[in-house]
Short mmCIF file of C-alpha atoms in Angstrom, two decimals:
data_model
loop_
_atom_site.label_atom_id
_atom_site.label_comp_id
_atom_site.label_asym_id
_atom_site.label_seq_id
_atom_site.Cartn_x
_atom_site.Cartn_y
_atom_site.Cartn_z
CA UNK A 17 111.32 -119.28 113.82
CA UNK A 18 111.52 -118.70 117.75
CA UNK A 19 113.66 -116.55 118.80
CA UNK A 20 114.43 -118.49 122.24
CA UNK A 21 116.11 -121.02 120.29
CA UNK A 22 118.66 -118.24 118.69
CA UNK A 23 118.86 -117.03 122.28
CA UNK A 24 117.26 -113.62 121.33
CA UNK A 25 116.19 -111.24 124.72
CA UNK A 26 112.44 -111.50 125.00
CA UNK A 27 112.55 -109.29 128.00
CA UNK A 28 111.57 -105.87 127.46
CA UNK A 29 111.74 -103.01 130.29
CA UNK A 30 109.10 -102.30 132.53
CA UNK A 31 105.72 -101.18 130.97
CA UNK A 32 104.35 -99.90 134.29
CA UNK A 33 104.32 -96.14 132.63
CA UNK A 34 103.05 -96.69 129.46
CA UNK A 35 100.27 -95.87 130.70
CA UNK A 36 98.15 -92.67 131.03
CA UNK A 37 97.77 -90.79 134.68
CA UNK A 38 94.11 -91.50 135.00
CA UNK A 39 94.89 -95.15 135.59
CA UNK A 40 96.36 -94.49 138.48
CA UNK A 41 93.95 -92.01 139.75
CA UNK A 42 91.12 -94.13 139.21
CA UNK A 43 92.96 -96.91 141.13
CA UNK A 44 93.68 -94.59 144.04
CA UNK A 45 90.03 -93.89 144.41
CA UNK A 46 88.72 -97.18 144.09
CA UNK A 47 90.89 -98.42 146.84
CA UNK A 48 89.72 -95.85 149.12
CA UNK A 49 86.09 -96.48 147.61
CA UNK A 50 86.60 -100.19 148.41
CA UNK A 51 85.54 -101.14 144.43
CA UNK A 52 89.52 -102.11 143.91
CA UNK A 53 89.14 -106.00 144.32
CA UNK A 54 85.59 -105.77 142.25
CA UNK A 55 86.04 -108.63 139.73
CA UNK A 56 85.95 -107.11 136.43
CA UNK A 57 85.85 -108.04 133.02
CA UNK A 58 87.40 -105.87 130.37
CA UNK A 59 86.80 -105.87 126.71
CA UNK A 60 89.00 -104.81 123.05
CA UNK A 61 87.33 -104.08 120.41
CA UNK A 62 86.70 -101.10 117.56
CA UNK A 63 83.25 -99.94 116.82
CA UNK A 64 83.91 -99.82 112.77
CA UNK A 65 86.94 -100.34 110.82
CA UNK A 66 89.36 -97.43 109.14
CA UNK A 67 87.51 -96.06 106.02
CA UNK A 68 86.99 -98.95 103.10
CA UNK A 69 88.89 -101.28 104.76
CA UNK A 70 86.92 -104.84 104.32
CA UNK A 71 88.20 -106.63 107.34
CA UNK A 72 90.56 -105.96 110.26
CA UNK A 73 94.26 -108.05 111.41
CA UNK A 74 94.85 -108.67 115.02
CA UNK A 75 98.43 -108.05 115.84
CA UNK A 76 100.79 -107.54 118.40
CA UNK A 77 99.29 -110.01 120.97
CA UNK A 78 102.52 -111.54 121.41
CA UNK A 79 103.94 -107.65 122.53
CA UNK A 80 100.91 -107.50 124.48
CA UNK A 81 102.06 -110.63 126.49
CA UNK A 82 105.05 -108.90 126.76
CA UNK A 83 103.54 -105.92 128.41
CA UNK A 84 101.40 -107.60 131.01
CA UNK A 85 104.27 -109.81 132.33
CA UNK A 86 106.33 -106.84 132.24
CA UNK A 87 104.04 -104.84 133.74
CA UNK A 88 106.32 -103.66 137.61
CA UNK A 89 106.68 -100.87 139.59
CA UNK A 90 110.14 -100.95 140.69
CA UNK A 91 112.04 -98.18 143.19
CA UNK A 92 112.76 -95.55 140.41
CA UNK A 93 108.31 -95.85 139.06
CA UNK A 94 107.57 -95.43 142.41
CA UNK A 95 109.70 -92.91 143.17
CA UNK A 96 108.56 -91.03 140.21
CA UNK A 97 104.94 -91.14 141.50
CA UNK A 98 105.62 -90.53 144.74
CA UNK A 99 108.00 -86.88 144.23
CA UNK A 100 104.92 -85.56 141.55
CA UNK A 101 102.18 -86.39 143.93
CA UNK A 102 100.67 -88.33 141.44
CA UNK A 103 99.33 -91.18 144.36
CA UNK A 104 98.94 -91.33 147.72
CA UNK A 105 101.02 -93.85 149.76
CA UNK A 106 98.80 -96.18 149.93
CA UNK A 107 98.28 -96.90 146.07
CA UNK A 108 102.58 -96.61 145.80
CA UNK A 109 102.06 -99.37 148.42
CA UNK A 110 99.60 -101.35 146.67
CA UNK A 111 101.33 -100.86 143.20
CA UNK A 112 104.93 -102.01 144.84
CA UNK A 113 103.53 -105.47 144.88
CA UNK A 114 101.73 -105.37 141.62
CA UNK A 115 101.70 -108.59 139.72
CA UNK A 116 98.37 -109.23 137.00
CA UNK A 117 97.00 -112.63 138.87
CA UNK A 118 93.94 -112.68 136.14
CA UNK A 119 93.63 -114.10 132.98
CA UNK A 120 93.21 -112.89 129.36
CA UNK A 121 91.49 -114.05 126.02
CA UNK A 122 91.74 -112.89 122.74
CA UNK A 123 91.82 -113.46 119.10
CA UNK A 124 94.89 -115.54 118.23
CA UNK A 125 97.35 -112.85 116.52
CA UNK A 126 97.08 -113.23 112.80
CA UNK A 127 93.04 -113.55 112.92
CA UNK A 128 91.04 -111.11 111.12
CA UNK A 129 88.47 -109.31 112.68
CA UNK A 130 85.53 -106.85 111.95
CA UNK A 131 83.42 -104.10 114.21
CA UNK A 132 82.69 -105.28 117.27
CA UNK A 133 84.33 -108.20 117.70
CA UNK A 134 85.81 -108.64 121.09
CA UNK A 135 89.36 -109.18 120.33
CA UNK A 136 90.78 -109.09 123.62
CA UNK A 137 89.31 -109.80 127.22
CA UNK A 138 91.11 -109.06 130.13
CA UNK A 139 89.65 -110.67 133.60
CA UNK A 140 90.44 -110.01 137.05
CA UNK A 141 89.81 -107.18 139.89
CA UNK A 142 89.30 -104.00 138.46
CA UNK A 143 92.54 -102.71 139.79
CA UNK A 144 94.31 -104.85 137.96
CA UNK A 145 92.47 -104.89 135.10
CA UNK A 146 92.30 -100.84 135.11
CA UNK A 147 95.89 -99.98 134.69
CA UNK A 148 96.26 -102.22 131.62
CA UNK A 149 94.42 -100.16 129.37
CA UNK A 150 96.85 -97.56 127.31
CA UNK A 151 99.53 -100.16 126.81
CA UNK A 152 96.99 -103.02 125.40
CA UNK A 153 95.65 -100.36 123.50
CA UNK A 154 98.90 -98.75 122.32
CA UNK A 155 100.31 -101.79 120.72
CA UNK A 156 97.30 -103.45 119.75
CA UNK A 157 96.00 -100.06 117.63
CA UNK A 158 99.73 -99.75 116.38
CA UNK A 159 100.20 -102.96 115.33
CA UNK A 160 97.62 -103.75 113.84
CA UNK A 161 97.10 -101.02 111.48
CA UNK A 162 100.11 -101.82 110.61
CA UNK A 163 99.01 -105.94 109.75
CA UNK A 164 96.05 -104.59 108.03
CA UNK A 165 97.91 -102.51 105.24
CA UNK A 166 100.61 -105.76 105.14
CA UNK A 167 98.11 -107.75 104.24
CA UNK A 168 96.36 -106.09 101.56
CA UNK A 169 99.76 -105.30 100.20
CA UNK A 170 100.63 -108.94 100.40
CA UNK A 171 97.06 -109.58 98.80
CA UNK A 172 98.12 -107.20 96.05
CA UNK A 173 101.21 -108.94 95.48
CA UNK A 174 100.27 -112.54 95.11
CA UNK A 175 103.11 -114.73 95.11
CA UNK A 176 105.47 -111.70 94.89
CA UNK A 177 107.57 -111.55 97.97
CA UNK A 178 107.53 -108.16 99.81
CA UNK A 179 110.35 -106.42 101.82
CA UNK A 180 109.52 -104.29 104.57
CA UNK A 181 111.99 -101.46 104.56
CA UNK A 182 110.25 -98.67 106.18
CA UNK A 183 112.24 -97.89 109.53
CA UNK A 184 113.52 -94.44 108.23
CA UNK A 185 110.30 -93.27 107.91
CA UNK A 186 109.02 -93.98 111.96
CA UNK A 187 110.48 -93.65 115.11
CA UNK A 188 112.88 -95.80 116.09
CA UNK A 189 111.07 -98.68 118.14
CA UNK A 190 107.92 -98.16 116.25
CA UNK A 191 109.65 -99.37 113.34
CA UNK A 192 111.03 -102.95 115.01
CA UNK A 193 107.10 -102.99 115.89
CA UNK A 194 105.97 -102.46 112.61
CA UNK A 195 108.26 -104.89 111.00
CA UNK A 196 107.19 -107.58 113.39
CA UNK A 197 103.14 -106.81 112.39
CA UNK A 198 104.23 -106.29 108.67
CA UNK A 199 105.62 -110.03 108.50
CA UNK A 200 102.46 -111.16 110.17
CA UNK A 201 100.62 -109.42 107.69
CA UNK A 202 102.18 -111.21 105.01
CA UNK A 203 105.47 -109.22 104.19
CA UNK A 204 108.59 -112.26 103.99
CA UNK A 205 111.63 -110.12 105.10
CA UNK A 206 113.02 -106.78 106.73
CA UNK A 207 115.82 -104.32 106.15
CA UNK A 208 116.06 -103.64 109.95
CA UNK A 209 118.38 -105.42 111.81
CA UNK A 210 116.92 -104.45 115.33
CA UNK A 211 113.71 -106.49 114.18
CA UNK A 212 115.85 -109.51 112.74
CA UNK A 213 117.73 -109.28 116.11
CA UNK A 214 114.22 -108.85 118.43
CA UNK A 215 111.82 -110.87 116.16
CA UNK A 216 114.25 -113.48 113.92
CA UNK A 217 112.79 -111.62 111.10
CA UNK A 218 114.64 -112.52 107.84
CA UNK A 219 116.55 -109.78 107.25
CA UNK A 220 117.75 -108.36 103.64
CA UNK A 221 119.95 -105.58 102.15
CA UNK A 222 123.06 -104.22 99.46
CA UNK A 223 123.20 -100.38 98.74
CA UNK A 224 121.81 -97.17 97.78
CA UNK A 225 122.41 -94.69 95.66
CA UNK A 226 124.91 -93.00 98.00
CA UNK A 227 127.17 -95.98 97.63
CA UNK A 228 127.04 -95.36 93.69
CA UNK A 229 127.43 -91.59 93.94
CA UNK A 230 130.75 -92.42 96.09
CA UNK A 231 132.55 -93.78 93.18
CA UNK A 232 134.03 -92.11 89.86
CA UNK A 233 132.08 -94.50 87.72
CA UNK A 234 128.89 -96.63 87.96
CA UNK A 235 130.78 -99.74 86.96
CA UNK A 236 133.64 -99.14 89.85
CA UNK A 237 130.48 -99.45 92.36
CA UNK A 238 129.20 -102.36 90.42
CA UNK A 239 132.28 -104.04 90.56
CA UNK A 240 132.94 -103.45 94.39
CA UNK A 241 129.60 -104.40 95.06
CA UNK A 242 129.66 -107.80 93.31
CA UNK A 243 133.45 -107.94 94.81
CA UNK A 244 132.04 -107.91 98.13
CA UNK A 245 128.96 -109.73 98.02
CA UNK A 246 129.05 -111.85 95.32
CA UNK A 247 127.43 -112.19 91.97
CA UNK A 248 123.66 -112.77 93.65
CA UNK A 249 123.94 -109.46 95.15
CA UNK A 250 121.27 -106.96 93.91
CA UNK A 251 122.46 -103.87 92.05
CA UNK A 252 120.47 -100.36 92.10
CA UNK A 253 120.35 -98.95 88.58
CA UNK A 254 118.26 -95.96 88.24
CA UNK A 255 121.25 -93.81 89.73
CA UNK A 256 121.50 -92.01 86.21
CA UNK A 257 120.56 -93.78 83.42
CA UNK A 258 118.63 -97.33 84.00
CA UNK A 259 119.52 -98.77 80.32
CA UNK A 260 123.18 -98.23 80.25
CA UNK A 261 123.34 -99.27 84.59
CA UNK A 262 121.77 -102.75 83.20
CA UNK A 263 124.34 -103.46 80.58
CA UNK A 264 127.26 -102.59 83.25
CA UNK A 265 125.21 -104.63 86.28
CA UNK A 266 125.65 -107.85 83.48
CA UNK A 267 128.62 -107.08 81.95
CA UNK A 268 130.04 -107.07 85.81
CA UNK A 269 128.42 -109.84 87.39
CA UNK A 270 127.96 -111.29 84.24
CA UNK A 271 123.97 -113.52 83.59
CA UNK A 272 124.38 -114.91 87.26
CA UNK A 273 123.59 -111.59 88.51
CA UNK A 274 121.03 -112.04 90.95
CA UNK A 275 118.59 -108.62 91.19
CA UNK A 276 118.39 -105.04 89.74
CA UNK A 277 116.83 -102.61 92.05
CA UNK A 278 114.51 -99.99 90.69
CA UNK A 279 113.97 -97.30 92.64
CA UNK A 280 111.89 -94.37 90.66
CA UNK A 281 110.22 -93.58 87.51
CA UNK A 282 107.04 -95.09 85.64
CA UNK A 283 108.00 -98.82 87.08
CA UNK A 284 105.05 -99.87 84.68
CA UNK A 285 107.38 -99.12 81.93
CA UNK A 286 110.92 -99.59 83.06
CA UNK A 287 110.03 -102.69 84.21
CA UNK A 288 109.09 -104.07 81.44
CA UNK A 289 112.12 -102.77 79.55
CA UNK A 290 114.85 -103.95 81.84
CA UNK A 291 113.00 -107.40 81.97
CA UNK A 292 113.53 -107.24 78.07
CA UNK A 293 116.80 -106.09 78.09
CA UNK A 294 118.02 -108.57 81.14
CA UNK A 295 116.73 -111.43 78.79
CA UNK A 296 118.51 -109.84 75.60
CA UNK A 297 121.81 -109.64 77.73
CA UNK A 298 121.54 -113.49 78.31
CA UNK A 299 120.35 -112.68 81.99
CA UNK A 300 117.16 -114.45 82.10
CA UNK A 301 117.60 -115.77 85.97
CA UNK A 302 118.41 -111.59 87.16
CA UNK A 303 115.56 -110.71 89.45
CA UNK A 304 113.53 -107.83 89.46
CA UNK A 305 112.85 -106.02 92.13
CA UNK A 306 110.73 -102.37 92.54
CA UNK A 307 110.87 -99.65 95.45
CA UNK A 308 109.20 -96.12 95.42
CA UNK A 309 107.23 -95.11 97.95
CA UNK A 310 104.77 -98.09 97.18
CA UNK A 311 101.21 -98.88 98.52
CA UNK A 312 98.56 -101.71 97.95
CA UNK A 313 97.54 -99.86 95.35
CA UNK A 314 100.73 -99.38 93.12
CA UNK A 315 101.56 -102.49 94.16
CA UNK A 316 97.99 -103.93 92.39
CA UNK A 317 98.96 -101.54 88.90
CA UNK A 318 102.36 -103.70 88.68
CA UNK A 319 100.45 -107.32 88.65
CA UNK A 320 101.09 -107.61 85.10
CA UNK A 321 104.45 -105.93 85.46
CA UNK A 322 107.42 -108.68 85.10
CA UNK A 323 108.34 -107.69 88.70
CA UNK A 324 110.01 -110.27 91.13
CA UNK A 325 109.48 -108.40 94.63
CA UNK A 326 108.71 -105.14 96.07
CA UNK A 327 110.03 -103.03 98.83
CA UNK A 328 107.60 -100.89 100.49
CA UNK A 329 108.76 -98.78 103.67
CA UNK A 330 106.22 -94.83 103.97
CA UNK A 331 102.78 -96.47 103.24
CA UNK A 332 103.90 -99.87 105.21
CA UNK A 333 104.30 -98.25 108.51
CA UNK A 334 102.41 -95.59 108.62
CA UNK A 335 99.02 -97.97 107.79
CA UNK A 336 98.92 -96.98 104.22
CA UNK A 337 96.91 -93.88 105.50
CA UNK A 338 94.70 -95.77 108.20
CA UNK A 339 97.75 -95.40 111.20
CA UNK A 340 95.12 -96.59 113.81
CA UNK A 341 92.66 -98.91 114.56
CA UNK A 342 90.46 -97.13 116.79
CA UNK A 343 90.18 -99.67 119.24
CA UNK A 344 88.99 -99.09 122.91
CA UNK A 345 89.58 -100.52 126.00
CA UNK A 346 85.85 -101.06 127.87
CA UNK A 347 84.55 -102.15 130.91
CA UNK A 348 81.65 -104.61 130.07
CA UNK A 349 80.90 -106.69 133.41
CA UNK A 350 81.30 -106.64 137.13
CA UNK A 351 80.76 -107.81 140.29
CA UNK A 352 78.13 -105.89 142.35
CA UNK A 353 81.08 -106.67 145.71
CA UNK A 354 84.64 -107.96 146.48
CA UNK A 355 83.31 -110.97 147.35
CA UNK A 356 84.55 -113.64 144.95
CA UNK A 357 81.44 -115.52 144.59
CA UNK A 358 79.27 -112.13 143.65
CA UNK A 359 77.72 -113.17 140.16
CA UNK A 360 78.88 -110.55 137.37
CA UNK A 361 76.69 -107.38 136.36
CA UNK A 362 76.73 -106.67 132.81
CA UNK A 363 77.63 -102.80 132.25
CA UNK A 364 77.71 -100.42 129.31
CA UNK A 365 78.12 -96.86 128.17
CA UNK A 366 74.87 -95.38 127.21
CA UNK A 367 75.56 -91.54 126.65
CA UNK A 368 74.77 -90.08 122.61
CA UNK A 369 77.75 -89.47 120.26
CA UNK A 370 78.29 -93.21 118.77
CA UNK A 371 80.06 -94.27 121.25
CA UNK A 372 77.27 -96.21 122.68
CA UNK A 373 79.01 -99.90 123.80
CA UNK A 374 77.77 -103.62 124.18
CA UNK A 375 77.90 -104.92 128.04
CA UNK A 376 78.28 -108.39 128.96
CA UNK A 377 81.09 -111.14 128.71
CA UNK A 378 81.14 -111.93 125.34
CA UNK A 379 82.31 -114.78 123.10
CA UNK A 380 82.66 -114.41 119.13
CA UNK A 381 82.61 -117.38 116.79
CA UNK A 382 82.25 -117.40 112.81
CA UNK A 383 79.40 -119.32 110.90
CA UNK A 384 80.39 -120.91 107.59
CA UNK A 385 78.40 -121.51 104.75
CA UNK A 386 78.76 -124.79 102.95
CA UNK A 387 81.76 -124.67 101.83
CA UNK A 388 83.66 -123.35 104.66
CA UNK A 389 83.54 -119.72 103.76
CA UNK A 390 83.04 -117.24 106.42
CA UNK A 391 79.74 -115.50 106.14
CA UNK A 392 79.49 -114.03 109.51
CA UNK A 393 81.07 -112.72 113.01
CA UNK A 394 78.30 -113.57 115.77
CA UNK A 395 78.84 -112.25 119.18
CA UNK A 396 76.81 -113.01 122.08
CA UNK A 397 77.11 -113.56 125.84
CA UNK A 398 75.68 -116.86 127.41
CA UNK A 399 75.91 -120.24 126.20
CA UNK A 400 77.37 -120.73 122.55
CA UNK A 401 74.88 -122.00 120.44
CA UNK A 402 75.52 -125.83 119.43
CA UNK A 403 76.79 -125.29 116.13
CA UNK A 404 79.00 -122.61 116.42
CA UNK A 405 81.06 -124.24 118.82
CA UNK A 406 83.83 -125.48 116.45
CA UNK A 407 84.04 -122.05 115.35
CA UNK A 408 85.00 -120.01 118.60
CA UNK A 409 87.25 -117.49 117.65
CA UNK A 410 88.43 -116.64 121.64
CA UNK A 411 91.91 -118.72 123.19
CA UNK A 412 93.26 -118.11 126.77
CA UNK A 413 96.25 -116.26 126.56
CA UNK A 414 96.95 -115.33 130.03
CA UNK A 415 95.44 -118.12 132.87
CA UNK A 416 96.01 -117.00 136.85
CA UNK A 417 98.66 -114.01 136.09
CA UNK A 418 100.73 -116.94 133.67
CA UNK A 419 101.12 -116.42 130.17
CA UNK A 420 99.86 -119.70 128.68
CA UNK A 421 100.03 -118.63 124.54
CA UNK A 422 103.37 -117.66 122.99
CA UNK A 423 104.09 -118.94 120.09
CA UNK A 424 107.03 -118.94 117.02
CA UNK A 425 106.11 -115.49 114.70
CA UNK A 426 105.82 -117.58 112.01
CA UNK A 427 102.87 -119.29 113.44
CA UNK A 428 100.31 -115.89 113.47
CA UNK A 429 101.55 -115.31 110.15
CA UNK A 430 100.28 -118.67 108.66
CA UNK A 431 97.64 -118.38 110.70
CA UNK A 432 96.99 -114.71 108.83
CA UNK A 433 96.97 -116.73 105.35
CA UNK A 434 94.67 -119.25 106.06
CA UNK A 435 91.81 -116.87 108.01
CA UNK A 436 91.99 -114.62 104.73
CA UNK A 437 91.84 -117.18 102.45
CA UNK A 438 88.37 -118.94 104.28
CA UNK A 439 86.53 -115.25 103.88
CA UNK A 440 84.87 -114.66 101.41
CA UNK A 441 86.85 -113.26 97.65
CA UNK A 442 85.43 -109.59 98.07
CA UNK A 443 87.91 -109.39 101.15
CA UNK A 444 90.74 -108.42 98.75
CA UNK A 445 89.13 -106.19 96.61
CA UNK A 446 91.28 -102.97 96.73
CA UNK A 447 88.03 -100.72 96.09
CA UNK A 448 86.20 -99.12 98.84
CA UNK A 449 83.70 -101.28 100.47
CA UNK A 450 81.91 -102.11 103.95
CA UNK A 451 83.27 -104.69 105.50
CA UNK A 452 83.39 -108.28 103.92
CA UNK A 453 81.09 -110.15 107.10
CA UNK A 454 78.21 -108.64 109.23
CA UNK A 455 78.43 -108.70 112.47
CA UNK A 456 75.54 -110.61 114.13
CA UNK A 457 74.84 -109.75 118.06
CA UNK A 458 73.30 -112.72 119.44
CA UNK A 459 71.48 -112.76 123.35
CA UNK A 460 69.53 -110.45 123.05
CA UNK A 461 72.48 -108.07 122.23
CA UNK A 462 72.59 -104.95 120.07
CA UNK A 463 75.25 -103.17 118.40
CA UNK A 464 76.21 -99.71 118.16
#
């Protein structure tokens, strides 16, 4: 669904100050230095993924977008900088007309990815370029982790439709984030509003136990629940005790009934006793649907559970214990001048620690095998070898400062179904593993 066609703001405020203070000092100085208009070429990427995990989702690129067009310093940013001394006038001067005139590529959003791929590249002078760095790296860490768990949830689930409901347990905007990622990741609906209203994210809801505890009997709640919102509503019925809540939730709505929520106990077990007890009552249509602090992992012990959906909010947005991706921001080329015809200068970090990086513009494809299963990431710099050229993983995002790549939501997420279905079936193994493809460094290139 795009949201321009519900007429949905896409705007978001300024970004200019998401942003850590060493940009700016580092901008200051390379204006005096005369390195400011250095063409530069900036790369994304994480040097391993979160413990276990067997391959990595890229999301948030459409936020990203976001960001960079967003990116302004207005009268009060300025005037912020300027009363804590944070720049001299001439950066405020030079930031007052800030506009990013480069251009980006990246990993569509939706695309897995593994260690060392270069999932974003951001082009231009290294001014520019410089100042981009925390946001990119602030949504595209957040997000991300957050895909990542979605989808091995969603793996876990099969054909099981999951609810993200997990906005209670982050802050405020990092849950409209989160629910955006999570349904890119797989997940088919939200119970926050502010991401149906931002996003067009399906939205979904009826009550909680408060709304049960407010009335003098179980069956008056029932009854002003299915009142209300009709007979498909979904009733909650481990308030007291689940057995007799199922014969009231029928005997109310009557075999139309359209979900029981349960929200605690050995779900293994209740499950399959309310499914037995729905069908007994002449229900046989009545959903079932399971909450309680669920991950990919309890989600995987209820496959052979008659369950019809789960709602998952803690381990969703927190990155079912991986809440980051690690990724990092890295200058990999430059020009040796300003002058726009200087030829670029591959560059890398070389100190001891592990955090030893790549330099040089990179592309990424993936080689198949035979039958169209990935089998490996290959990175290189230089020409793309002849047959991986149908498999380029890169697209221009951004061309000359324009944003040339937003797309529908519902377009990453299809796109996240079909680049996890081509690798290969150890990808959705729950147990600990390294990850599912190698990555190959091609040109001469070695990782680290």
């Amino acid at each position: 669904m795009d949201v321009a066609d519900l007429g949905l703001p896409v705007d978001v405020p300024s970004t200019a100050l998401f942003t850590d203070q060493y940009e700016l000092t580092m901008l200051q100085a390379a204006l005096k230095g005369g390195t400011a208009e250095r063409r530069s070429v900036f790369e994304v990427f994480t040097r391993r993924l979160p413990h276990g995990r067997r391959y990595g989702v890229v999301a948030g690129t459409g936020r990203v977008l976001d960001a960079v067009e967003n990116f302004r310093f207005d009268e009060g940013v300025l005037g912020f900088l300027r009363e804590r001394g944070i720049v001299d006038e001439e950066t405020l001067k030079w930031l007052a007309g800030y506009r990013f005139s480069g251009d980006v590529w990246g990993y569509p959003e939706g695309e897995v990815y593994f260690p060392g791929s270069p999932v974003l590249r951001v082009e231009g002078s290294f001014a520019e370029c410089v100042l981009l760095e925390t946001v990119i790296l602030s949504i595209l860490n957040h997000d991300s982790a957050i895909a990542a768990a979605a989808s091995r949830m969603a793996s876990a689930a099969g054909d099981r439709p999951l609810i993200e409901m997990g906005a209670r347990r982050t802050h405020e905007l990092a849950a409209v984030a989160a629910s955006r990622a999570a349904y890119v990741g797989g997940f088919a609906t939200t119970s926050d509003l502010a991401a149906g209203f931002r996003y067009g994210i399906p939205t979904v809801g009826t009550s909680a136990h408060a709304f049960t505890l407010l009335h003098d009997r179980e069956r008056d709640a029932f009854q002003a629940q299915v009142e209300s919102l009709g007979r498909g509503t979904t009733l909650l019925v481990d308030t007291y005790d689940v057995a007799e809540a199922v014969r009231t939730a029928v005997e109310v709505a009557g075999p139309e009934l359209g979900a029981v929520r349960i929200d605690s106990g050995d779900l293994l077990l209740v499950a399959h006793r309310v499914r037995q007890q729905l069908d007994e009552l002449g229900a046989t249509d009545t959903k079932i649907v399971v909450t309680s602090d669920l991950d990919e992992y309890a989600i995987a012990s209820l496959a052979a559970a008659p369950v019809d959906a789960y709602g998952v909010g803690t381990q969703l947005v927190t990155g079912s214990g991986h809440p980051t991706c690690s990724m990092v921001y890295k200058l990999v080329a430059r020009a040796a001048s300003a002058d726009a015809a200087a030829p670029l200068v591959p560059v890398a970090k070389r100190s001891s620690g592990g955090k030893v990086s790549v330099g040089g513009r990179k592309w990424a494809a993936r080689r198949l095998d035979r039958d169209g299963i990935a089998e490996a990431e290959v990175v290189g710099t230089g020409p793309v070898p002849e047959e991986l050229a149908g498999q380029q993983l890169l697209v221009r995002l951004v061309e000359g400062g324009e944003v040339v790549a937003r797309e529908p939501l519902d377009v990453p997420r299809d796109r996240h179904i079909a680049a996890r279905a081509a690798l290969p079936l150890s990808a959705t193994q729950l147990s600990r593993g390294e990850p599912v493809l190698p990555t190959e460094y091609a040109q001469g290139l070695s990782g680290n």
